[in-house]
Amino acid sequence: MKIIDISMAITPEIMVYNNNPEKRPKIWLTATHEKNGIQETRISMDAHTGTHMDAPLHMIDGGDTIEHTPLEKLIVPCRVLDFSHIKEKISAEDLKQKEIHSGEFILLKTRSSFSDDFDFNFVFVDESGATYLKDKAIMGVGIDAPGIERSQPGHETHRTLLGHEIPIIEGLRLAHVDEGEYVLIALPIKLNTAEAAPMRAILLPAGSLTE
Amino acid sequence: MKIIDISMAITPEIMVYNNNPEKRPKIWLTATHEKNGIQETRISMDAHTGTHMDAPLHMIDGGDTIEHTPLEKLIVPCRVLDFSHIKEKISAEDLKQKEIHSGEFILLKTRSSFSDDFDFNFVFVDESGATYLKDKAIMGVGIDAPGIERSQPGHETHRTLLGHEIPIIEGLRLAHVDEGEYVLIALPIKLNTAEAAPMRAILLPAGSLTE
């Protein structure tokens, strides 16, 4: 079976939001072969590091935490939509051209996947796009940009989606993936009570999962 | 589709090896709704926290790191074997009774799953058991104990398995799982260059994945 990894590698050099050094992962050895005969690593990182999922609590005071997103929403047929030609933002008008159906999990491929550096002008989903996806009652949405929105003071995109229990995956890697249908398997670590969690996300060929 | 989560929740209270406080995760907020209008969490944890995978470098100087384990070995048919009656250790004699075949991914259910506390006498796989599994050329092995071995000064079990590129999953939760056949999906976060990584592991009904 062909497995396509669509996750970002977590390293000290990984892109972080606004290049803020406080968000950078720290990775160090707590045991080494030389001293201890084994190697052990410890890591300090944001819950929003690399490829990760947002839960409602990220943007909604009192919202649900990560463990309340059913895994049934994250092991699903999905569709990759290629928006890598878009320069600024993805709006309802752009999404309408892709004929999105209720219950679809949508992965948005943007020009962000083509760089390993944080792009201060990354392509995002604007409020009209979020409202369109919410009205379509999608299962979930992922994007290969560092975030699903930027420079919207009220965080309207996050709030619209998370307020309707639509999980958001950010920081995917989709440059090597063609537009089309797949099976998504996106598993966050079980960081109970948190508003987000790093995850490993992969694609399998469409039809790989039986019902 | 019925999804069975076999992962440990990562919380500050999670069991850690030998109850060593230095191995305990620390989880704190870097942004709050009250101060920042959003919530953001940071975590510091061992790569061997909770449900995780070991790569050869954990026990073998110069061994492969976590990203060299092909995901094809971690999205596979598997079999849960119930050894919860065993008090001390799982040996070749015990494994022989289960008719293990080449290429199987084996998950070992022990009495460890029935407690959330670290058990200094957790059930482990001894050297004879590891050699038996290696000779059977299994795809991989998981256990619900905090480790796959203890009190073996030369780490023979780890070395035998990892030395033959058999991935080891430790810290599974299997108390709620019956012996039998399933599909395993075990996805470590992409902690490139590390000797281990926390993972989310789930079971699907046998036959859920097409070839």
Short mmCIF file of C-alpha atoms in Angstrom, two decimals:
data_model
loop_
_atom_site.label_atom_id
_atom_site.label_comp_id
_atom_site.label_asym_id
_atom_site.label_seq_id
_atom_site.Cartn_x
_atom_site.Cartn_y
_atom_site.Cartn_z
CA MET A 1 0.00 0.00 0.00
CA LYS A 2 1.32 3.42 -0.89
CA ILE A 3 1.56 5.63 2.19
CA ILE A 4 2.08 9.35 1.67
CA ASP A 5 3.46 11.13 4.71
CA ILE A 6 2.04 14.66 4.91
CA SER A 7 3.62 15.62 8.25
CA MET A 8 6.34 18.13 9.00
CA ALA A 9 9.53 16.84 10.62
CA ILE A 10 9.93 18.15 14.17
CA THR A 11 13.47 19.47 14.56
CA PRO A 12 15.02 22.47 16.34
CA GLU A 13 14.96 24.25 12.96
CA ILE A 14 11.27 23.66 12.21
CA MET A 15 9.32 26.74 11.14
CA VAL A 16 7.49 28.39 14.03
CA TYR A 17 4.82 31.05 13.99
CA ASN A 18 6.23 34.53 13.31
CA ASN A 19 9.70 33.00 13.80
CA ASN A 20 9.14 33.59 17.51
CA PRO A 21 12.14 31.97 19.25
CA GLU A 22 10.00 31.10 22.29
CA LYS A 23 7.93 28.79 20.10
CA ARG A 24 10.94 26.86 18.89
CA PRO A 25 11.24 23.20 19.98
CA LYS A 26 14.16 22.32 22.21
CA ILE A 27 15.47 18.79 21.89
CA TRP A 28 18.22 17.42 24.13
CA LEU A 29 19.70 14.13 25.30
CA THR A 30 19.09 12.99 28.88
CA ALA A 31 21.10 9.79 28.40
CA THR A 32 23.88 8.97 25.94
CA HIS A 33 25.58 5.79 24.80
CA GLU A 34 28.89 7.18 25.99
CA LYS A 35 27.77 7.89 29.53
CA ASN A 36 24.75 5.66 30.08
CA GLY A 37 24.94 2.89 27.49
CA ILE A 38 21.58 3.96 26.05
CA GLN A 39 20.20 7.10 24.41
CA GLU A 40 17.19 9.03 25.70
CA THR A 41 15.81 12.30 24.39
CA ARG A 42 13.61 14.96 25.91
CA ILE A 43 11.70 17.60 23.97
CA SER A 44 10.06 20.87 24.85
CA MET A 45 7.62 22.13 22.25
CA ASP A 46 4.42 24.02 21.67
CA ALA A 47 1.25 21.98 21.23
CA HIS A 48 0.98 23.86 17.90
CA THR A 49 4.34 22.64 16.60
CA GLY A 50 4.54 21.47 12.99
CA THR A 51 1.61 19.38 11.82
CA HIS A 52 -1.00 19.66 14.57
CA MET A 53 -4.70 19.80 15.29
CA ASP A 54 -6.59 22.66 16.91
CA ALA A 55 -9.50 21.97 19.26
CA PRO A 56 -12.21 24.57 20.06
CA LEU A 57 -10.51 25.67 23.31
CA HIS A 58 -7.69 27.20 21.24
CA MET A 59 -9.97 30.06 20.24
CA ILE A 60 -13.15 29.63 22.30
CA ASP A 61 -13.08 30.22 26.05
CA GLY A 62 -14.53 27.10 27.67
CA GLY A 63 -14.38 25.18 24.39
CA ASP A 64 -13.71 21.47 24.05
CA THR A 65 -10.22 20.07 24.43
CA ILE A 66 -8.35 17.85 22.00
CA GLU A 67 -9.56 14.47 23.29
CA HIS A 68 -13.17 15.40 22.53
CA THR A 69 -12.59 15.32 18.78
CA PRO A 70 -13.71 11.79 17.83
CA LEU A 71 -11.03 9.82 16.02
CA GLU A 72 -13.83 8.84 13.63
CA LYS A 73 -13.45 12.33 12.15
CA LEU A 74 -9.74 11.82 11.54
CA ILE A 75 -9.70 8.44 9.80
CA VAL A 76 -11.80 9.28 6.80
CA PRO A 77 -11.98 9.67 3.05
CA CYS A 78 -10.62 13.10 2.12
CA ARG A 79 -9.97 15.29 -0.86
CA VAL A 80 -6.86 17.36 -1.54
CA LEU A 81 -7.72 20.62 -3.30
CA ASP A 82 -4.94 22.40 -5.13
CA PHE A 83 -4.94 26.13 -4.40
CA SER A 84 -1.21 26.57 -4.92
CA HIS A 85 -1.87 29.23 -7.57
CA ILE A 86 -3.48 31.53 -4.99
CA LYS A 87 -1.29 34.36 -3.71
CA GLU A 88 -3.18 35.86 -0.77
CA LYS A 89 -6.16 33.99 0.64
CA ILE A 90 -8.76 31.33 -0.07
CA SER A 91 -12.29 32.73 -0.21
CA ALA A 92 -15.75 31.25 -0.71
CA GLU A 93 -15.47 32.04 -4.43
CA ASP A 94 -12.37 29.86 -4.73
CA LEU A 95 -13.89 26.98 -2.78
CA LYS A 96 -17.11 27.03 -4.80
CA GLN A 97 -15.18 25.96 -7.88
CA LYS A 98 -14.28 22.65 -6.23
CA GLU A 99 -17.83 21.38 -5.58
CA ILE A 100 -17.41 20.54 -1.92
CA HIS A 101 -19.94 18.12 -0.41
CA SER A 102 -21.31 17.66 3.08
CA GLY A 103 -19.19 15.30 5.17
CA GLU A 104 -16.01 15.71 3.13
CA PHE A 105 -12.67 16.18 4.84
CA ILE A 106 -10.88 18.85 2.83
CA LEU A 107 -7.11 19.35 2.65
CA LEU A 108 -5.98 22.65 1.17
CA LYS A 109 -2.75 22.65 -0.81
CA THR A 110 -1.22 26.11 -0.97
CA ARG A 111 2.11 27.59 -2.00
CA SER A 112 3.14 27.36 1.68
CA SER A 113 4.12 23.72 1.30
CA PHE A 114 6.87 24.67 -1.09
CA SER A 115 9.00 26.34 1.56
CA ASP A 116 10.42 25.19 4.88
CA ASP A 117 10.60 28.76 6.16
CA PHE A 118 7.84 30.66 7.92
CA ASP A 119 6.08 32.89 5.40
CA PHE A 120 4.68 36.05 6.97
CA ASN A 121 2.27 36.25 4.03
CA PHE A 122 1.13 32.62 4.08
CA VAL A 123 -2.09 31.82 2.23
CA PHE A 124 -5.04 31.48 4.59
CA VAL A 125 -8.79 30.83 4.56
CA ASP A 126 -10.72 34.05 5.00
CA GLU A 127 -14.01 34.44 6.84
CA SER A 128 -16.10 33.91 3.71
CA GLY A 129 -14.25 30.67 3.02
CA ALA A 130 -14.70 29.45 6.58
CA THR A 131 -18.41 30.26 6.46
CA TYR A 132 -18.72 28.41 3.16
CA LEU A 133 -17.01 25.32 4.60
CA LYS A 134 -19.18 25.50 7.71
CA ASP A 135 -22.36 25.83 5.63
CA LYS A 136 -21.28 22.81 3.59
CA ALA A 137 -20.99 20.88 6.89
CA ILE A 138 -17.59 19.46 6.07
CA MET A 139 -16.10 16.80 8.36
CA GLY A 140 -12.85 18.68 8.86
CA VAL A 141 -10.25 20.82 7.15
CA GLY A 142 -6.49 20.79 6.89
CA ILE A 143 -4.03 23.23 5.37
CA ASP A 144 -0.33 23.15 4.62
CA ALA A 145 0.12 26.74 5.75
CA PRO A 146 1.39 27.40 9.29
CA GLY A 147 -2.14 28.47 10.21
CA ILE A 148 -5.60 28.46 8.72
CA GLU A 149 -5.84 32.23 9.15
CA ARG A 150 -3.68 35.27 9.75
CA SER A 151 -4.25 38.96 10.36
CA GLN A 152 -7.92 38.55 11.18
CA PRO A 153 -8.15 40.24 14.58
CA GLY A 154 -11.25 38.34 15.70
CA HIS A 155 -9.89 34.97 14.54
CA GLU A 156 -13.10 34.61 12.53
CA THR A 157 -11.93 31.60 10.52
CA HIS A 158 -10.92 29.57 13.56
CA ARG A 159 -14.04 30.59 15.46
CA THR A 160 -16.42 29.77 12.62
CA LEU A 161 -14.94 26.31 12.11
CA LEU A 162 -14.17 25.35 15.71
CA GLY A 163 -17.51 26.78 16.83
CA HIS A 164 -19.15 24.14 14.64
CA GLU A 165 -16.91 21.29 15.80
CA ILE A 166 -14.98 21.17 12.54
CA PRO A 167 -11.45 20.07 13.42
CA ILE A 168 -8.60 22.10 11.93
CA ILE A 169 -5.25 20.61 10.95
CA GLU A 170 -2.45 23.10 10.35
CA GLY A 171 1.12 22.74 9.14
CA LEU A 172 0.56 19.87 6.71
CA ARG A 173 3.06 19.13 3.92
CA LEU A 174 1.26 18.73 0.61
CA ALA A 175 3.72 19.93 -2.04
CA HIS A 176 4.27 16.33 -3.17
CA VAL A 177 0.56 15.45 -3.27
CA ASP A 178 -1.68 15.76 -6.32
CA GLU A 179 -5.22 17.09 -6.12
CA GLY A 180 -7.64 14.21 -5.71
CA GLU A 181 -9.23 11.68 -3.40
CA TYR A 182 -7.42 9.81 -0.64
CA VAL A 183 -7.96 8.32 2.78
CA LEU A 184 -6.71 10.57 5.57
CA ILE A 185 -5.31 9.14 8.77
CA ALA A 186 -4.45 11.97 11.15
CA LEU A 187 -3.60 10.96 14.70
CA PRO A 188 -2.79 13.58 17.34
CA ILE A 189 -0.88 12.50 20.41
CA LYS A 190 -3.27 12.07 23.30
CA LEU A 191 -2.54 15.39 25.00
CA ASN A 192 -5.70 15.33 27.09
CA THR A 193 -7.08 18.69 28.31
CA ALA A 194 -4.96 20.67 25.80
CA GLU A 195 -6.32 22.97 23.08
CA ALA A 196 -4.09 21.40 20.42
CA ALA A 197 -1.74 18.49 19.83
CA PRO A 198 1.07 17.59 17.45
CA MET A 199 0.04 14.80 15.11
CA ARG A 200 1.26 12.46 12.42
CA ALA A 201 -0.85 12.64 9.30
CA ILE A 202 -0.70 10.35 6.29
CA LEU A 203 -2.65 9.66 3.13
CA LEU A 204 -3.57 6.27 1.73
CA PRO A 205 -5.03 5.60 -1.73
CA ALA A 206 -8.77 6.27 -2.00
CA GLY A 207 -10.74 3.17 -1.14
CA SER A 208 -8.08 1.72 1.19
CA LEU A 209 -10.50 1.66 4.10
CA THR A 210 -13.56 -0.58 4.03
CA GLU A 211 -16.67 0.72 5.75
CA MET B 1 -16.07 1.76 11.71
CA LYS B 2 -15.16 0.81 15.26
CA ILE B 3 -11.93 2.49 16.34
CA ILE B 4 -10.23 1.22 19.51
CA ASP B 5 -7.81 3.70 21.02
CA ILE B 6 -4.89 1.84 22.62
CA SER B 7 -2.88 4.91 23.60
CA MET B 8 -2.09 6.31 27.04
CA ALA B 9 -3.28 9.83 27.83
CA ILE B 10 -0.37 12.24 28.25
CA THR B 11 -0.94 14.25 31.44
CA PRO B 12 1.34 15.51 34.23
CA GLU B 13 0.23 12.44 36.23
CA ILE B 14 1.07 9.85 33.57
CA MET B 15 3.15 6.89 34.78
CA VAL B 16 6.86 7.35 34.15
CA TYR B 17 9.68 4.85 34.37
CA ASN B 18 10.68 4.09 37.96
CA ASN B 19 8.48 7.03 39.00
CA ASN B 20 11.51 9.21 38.25
CA PRO B 21 10.29 12.82 38.62
CA GLU B 22 12.73 14.01 35.94
CA LYS B 23 10.86 11.90 33.39
CA ARG B 24 7.51 13.47 34.21
CA PRO B 25 5.87 15.63 31.51
CA LYS B 26 5.46 19.30 32.28
CA ILE B 27 2.50 21.01 30.63
CA TRP B 28 1.87 24.74 30.92
CA LEU B 29 -0.03 27.54 29.25
CA THR B 30 1.88 30.14 27.23
CA ALA B 31 -1.30 32.05 26.32
CA THR B 32 -4.66 32.21 28.08
CA HIS B 33 -8.11 33.43 27.11
CA GLU B 34 -8.00 35.86 30.03
CA LYS B 35 -4.74 37.53 29.03
CA ASN B 36 -4.38 36.81 25.32
CA GLY B 37 -7.82 35.93 24.00
CA ILE B 38 -6.56 32.50 22.90
CA GLN B 39 -5.11 29.47 24.67
CA GLU B 40 -1.73 27.96 23.82
CA THR B 41 0.03 25.12 25.59
CA ARG B 42 3.64 24.03 25.76
CA ILE B 43 4.85 20.62 26.86
CA SER B 44 8.17 19.21 27.97
CA MET B 45 8.37 15.43 27.88
CA ASP B 46 10.59 12.46 27.29
CA ALA B 47 10.51 10.88 23.85
CA HIS B 48 9.62 7.68 25.77
CA THR B 49 6.48 9.17 27.35
CA GLY B 50 3.34 7.04 27.42
CA THR B 51 2.67 5.08 24.26
CA HIS B 52 5.81 5.42 22.15
CA MET B 53 8.06 3.65 19.70
CA ASP B 54 11.71 2.77 20.19
CA ALA B 55 14.15 2.93 17.30
CA PRO B 56 17.47 1.04 17.24
CA LEU B 57 19.48 4.09 18.42
CA HIS B 58 17.79 3.79 21.83
CA MET B 59 19.92 0.75 22.65
CA ILE B 60 22.46 0.47 19.82
CA ASP B 61 25.22 3.05 19.46
CA GLY B 62 25.04 4.36 15.89
CA GLY B 63 21.67 2.67 15.32
CA ASP B 64 18.90 4.02 13.13
CA THR B 65 16.68 6.87 14.28
CA ILE B 66 12.92 6.94 14.43
CA GLU B 67 12.26 8.23 10.90
CA HIS B 68 13.98 5.20 9.41
CA THR B 69 11.23 2.85 10.54
CA PRO B 70 9.00 2.62 7.45
CA LEU B 71 5.39 3.57 8.16
CA GLU B 72 4.53 0.46 6.15
CA LYS B 73 5.50 -1.53 9.25
CA LEU B 74 3.10 0.44 11.44
CA ILE B 75 -0.11 0.29 9.39
CA VAL B 76 -0.59 -3.44 9.29
CA PRO B 77 -2.70 -6.39 10.28
CA CYS B 78 -1.86 -7.35 13.85
CA ARG B 79 -2.77 -9.83 16.54
CA VAL B 80 -3.38 -9.11 20.21
CA LEU B 81 -2.15 -11.97 22.40
CA ASP B 82 -3.55 -12.19 25.91
CA PHE B 83 -0.81 -12.86 28.46
CA SER B 84 -2.60 -11.12 31.31
CA HIS B 85 -2.39 -14.31 33.40
CA ILE B 86 1.41 -14.14 33.48
CA LYS B 87 2.96 -12.78 36.67
CA GLU B 88 6.64 -12.28 35.91
CA LYS B 89 7.79 -12.45 32.29
CA ILE B 90 6.91 -13.69 28.82
CA SER B 91 9.30 -16.37 27.58
CA ALA B 92 9.65 -18.35 24.36
CA GLU B 93 7.58 -21.15 25.92
CA ASP B 94 4.65 -18.78 26.42
CA LEU B 95 4.87 -17.35 22.91
CA LYS B 96 5.05 -20.80 21.30
CA GLN B 97 1.51 -21.52 22.46
CA LYS B 98 0.19 -18.72 20.26
CA GLU B 99 1.46 -19.98 16.90
CA ILE B 100 3.13 -16.79 15.74
CA HIS B 101 3.81 -16.45 12.03
CA SER B 102 6.44 -14.60 10.03
CA GLY B 103 5.40 -11.04 9.22
CA GLU B 104 2.85 -10.72 12.04
CA PHE B 105 2.73 -7.60 14.18
CA ILE B 106 2.21 -8.85 17.72
CA LEU B 107 0.67 -6.86 20.58
CA LEU B 108 1.19 -8.32 24.04
CA LYS B 109 -1.59 -7.78 26.56
CA THR B 110 -0.30 -8.10 30.12
CA ARG B 111 -1.59 -7.31 33.57
CA SER B 112 0.20 -3.92 33.29
CA SER B 113 -2.72 -2.44 31.35
CA PHE B 114 -4.95 -2.82 34.36
CA SER B 115 -3.19 -0.13 36.38
CA ASP B 116 -2.37 3.51 35.73
CA ASP B 117 0.54 3.40 38.18
CA PHE B 118 4.09 2.39 37.37
CA ASP B 119 4.61 -1.23 38.41
CA PHE B 120 8.19 -1.95 39.44
CA ASN B 121 7.49 -5.62 38.67
CA PHE B 122 5.85 -5.10 35.28
CA VAL B 123 5.64 -8.13 32.99
CA PHE B 124 8.31 -8.09 30.32
CA VAL B 125 9.63 -10.18 27.42
CA ASP B 126 12.77 -12.06 28.41
CA GLU B 127 15.71 -12.84 26.16
CA SER B 128 14.29 -16.22 25.10
CA GLY B 129 11.03 -14.53 24.10
CA ALA B 130 12.83 -11.83 22.13
CA THR B 131 14.94 -14.44 20.33
CA TYR B 132 11.81 -16.43 19.52
CA LEU B 133 10.09 -13.36 18.05
CA LYS B 134 13.22 -12.46 16.08
CA ASP B 135 13.53 -16.01 14.73
CA LYS B 136 9.87 -15.86 13.69
CA ALA B 137 10.71 -12.67 11.73
CA ILE B 138 7.75 -10.76 13.09
CA MET B 139 6.94 -7.33 11.62
CA GLY B 140 6.94 -5.60 15.01
CA VAL B 141 5.92 -5.96 18.62
CA GLY B 142 4.02 -3.85 21.11
CA ILE B 143 3.38 -4.28 24.81
CA ASP B 144 1.13 -2.54 27.32
CA ALA B 145 3.85 -2.60 29.99
CA PRO B 146 5.97 0.54 30.49
CA GLY B 147 8.82 -1.29 28.78
CA ILE B 148 9.44 -4.47 26.85
CA GLU B 149 12.12 -5.52 29.35
CA ARG B 150 13.37 -4.76 32.84
CA SER B 151 16.26 -5.85 35.01
CA GLN B 152 18.23 -7.34 32.14
CA PRO B 153 21.58 -5.55 32.49
CA GLY B 154 22.58 -5.99 28.84
CA HIS B 155 19.14 -4.94 27.51
CA GLU B 156 19.08 -8.22 25.62
CA THR B 157 15.42 -8.00 24.62
CA HIS B 158 15.71 -4.51 23.14
CA ARG B 159 18.99 -5.36 21.44
CA THR B 160 17.74 -8.60 19.92
CA LEU B 161 14.63 -6.96 18.47
CA LEU B 162 16.04 -3.57 17.48
CA GLY B 163 19.16 -5.25 16.11
CA HIS B 164 16.89 -6.98 13.61
CA GLU B 165 14.90 -3.86 12.73
CA ILE B 166 11.82 -5.02 14.61
CA PRO B 167 10.10 -1.88 15.91
CA ILE B 168 9.05 -1.90 19.57
CA ILE B 169 5.97 -0.11 20.88
CA GLU B 170 5.81 0.36 24.63
CA GLY B 171 3.16 1.76 26.97
CA LEU B 172 0.11 0.58 25.04
CA ARG B 173 -3.30 0.30 26.75
CA LEU B 174 -4.86 -3.08 26.00
CA ALA B 175 -6.99 -3.90 29.06
CA HIS B 176 -10.15 -3.22 27.06
CA VAL B 177 -9.06 -5.26 24.02
CA ASP B 178 -9.83 -8.93 23.45
CA GLU B 179 -7.28 -11.35 22.08
CA GLY B 180 -7.65 -11.60 18.32
CA GLU B 181 -6.95 -10.07 14.95
CA TYR B 182 -7.11 -6.35 14.16
CA VAL B 183 -5.55 -3.70 11.97
CA LEU B 184 -2.93 -1.66 13.81
CA ILE B 185 -2.35 1.99 12.98
CA ALA B 186 0.51 3.32 15.07
CA LEU B 187 1.82 6.74 14.11
CA PRO B 188 4.75 8.31 15.95
CA ILE B 189 5.21 12.05 15.74
CA LYS B 190 7.95 12.84 13.24
CA LEU B 191 10.72 13.45 15.76
CA ASN B 192 13.50 13.06 13.20
CA THR B 193 16.93 12.03 14.49
CA ALA B 194 15.55 10.85 17.86
CA GLU B 195 15.78 7.31 19.24
CA ALA B 196 12.08 7.24 20.13
CA ALA B 197 8.86 9.17 19.68
CA PRO B 198 5.48 9.43 21.37
CA MET B 199 2.74 8.00 19.18
CA ARG B 200 -0.98 7.56 18.86
CA ALA B 201 -1.93 3.94 18.31
CA ILE B 202 -5.35 2.58 17.41
CA LEU B 203 -6.93 -0.69 16.31
CA LEU B 204 -9.49 -1.15 13.55
CA PRO B 205 -11.45 -4.33 12.88
CA ALA B 206 -9.52 -7.01 10.99
CA GLY B 207 -9.96 -6.55 7.26
CA SER B 208 -10.55 -2.79 7.45
CA LEU B 209 -7.62 -2.06 5.18
CA THR B 210 -7.57 -3.29 1.61
CA GLU B 211 -4.22 -4.33 0.15
#
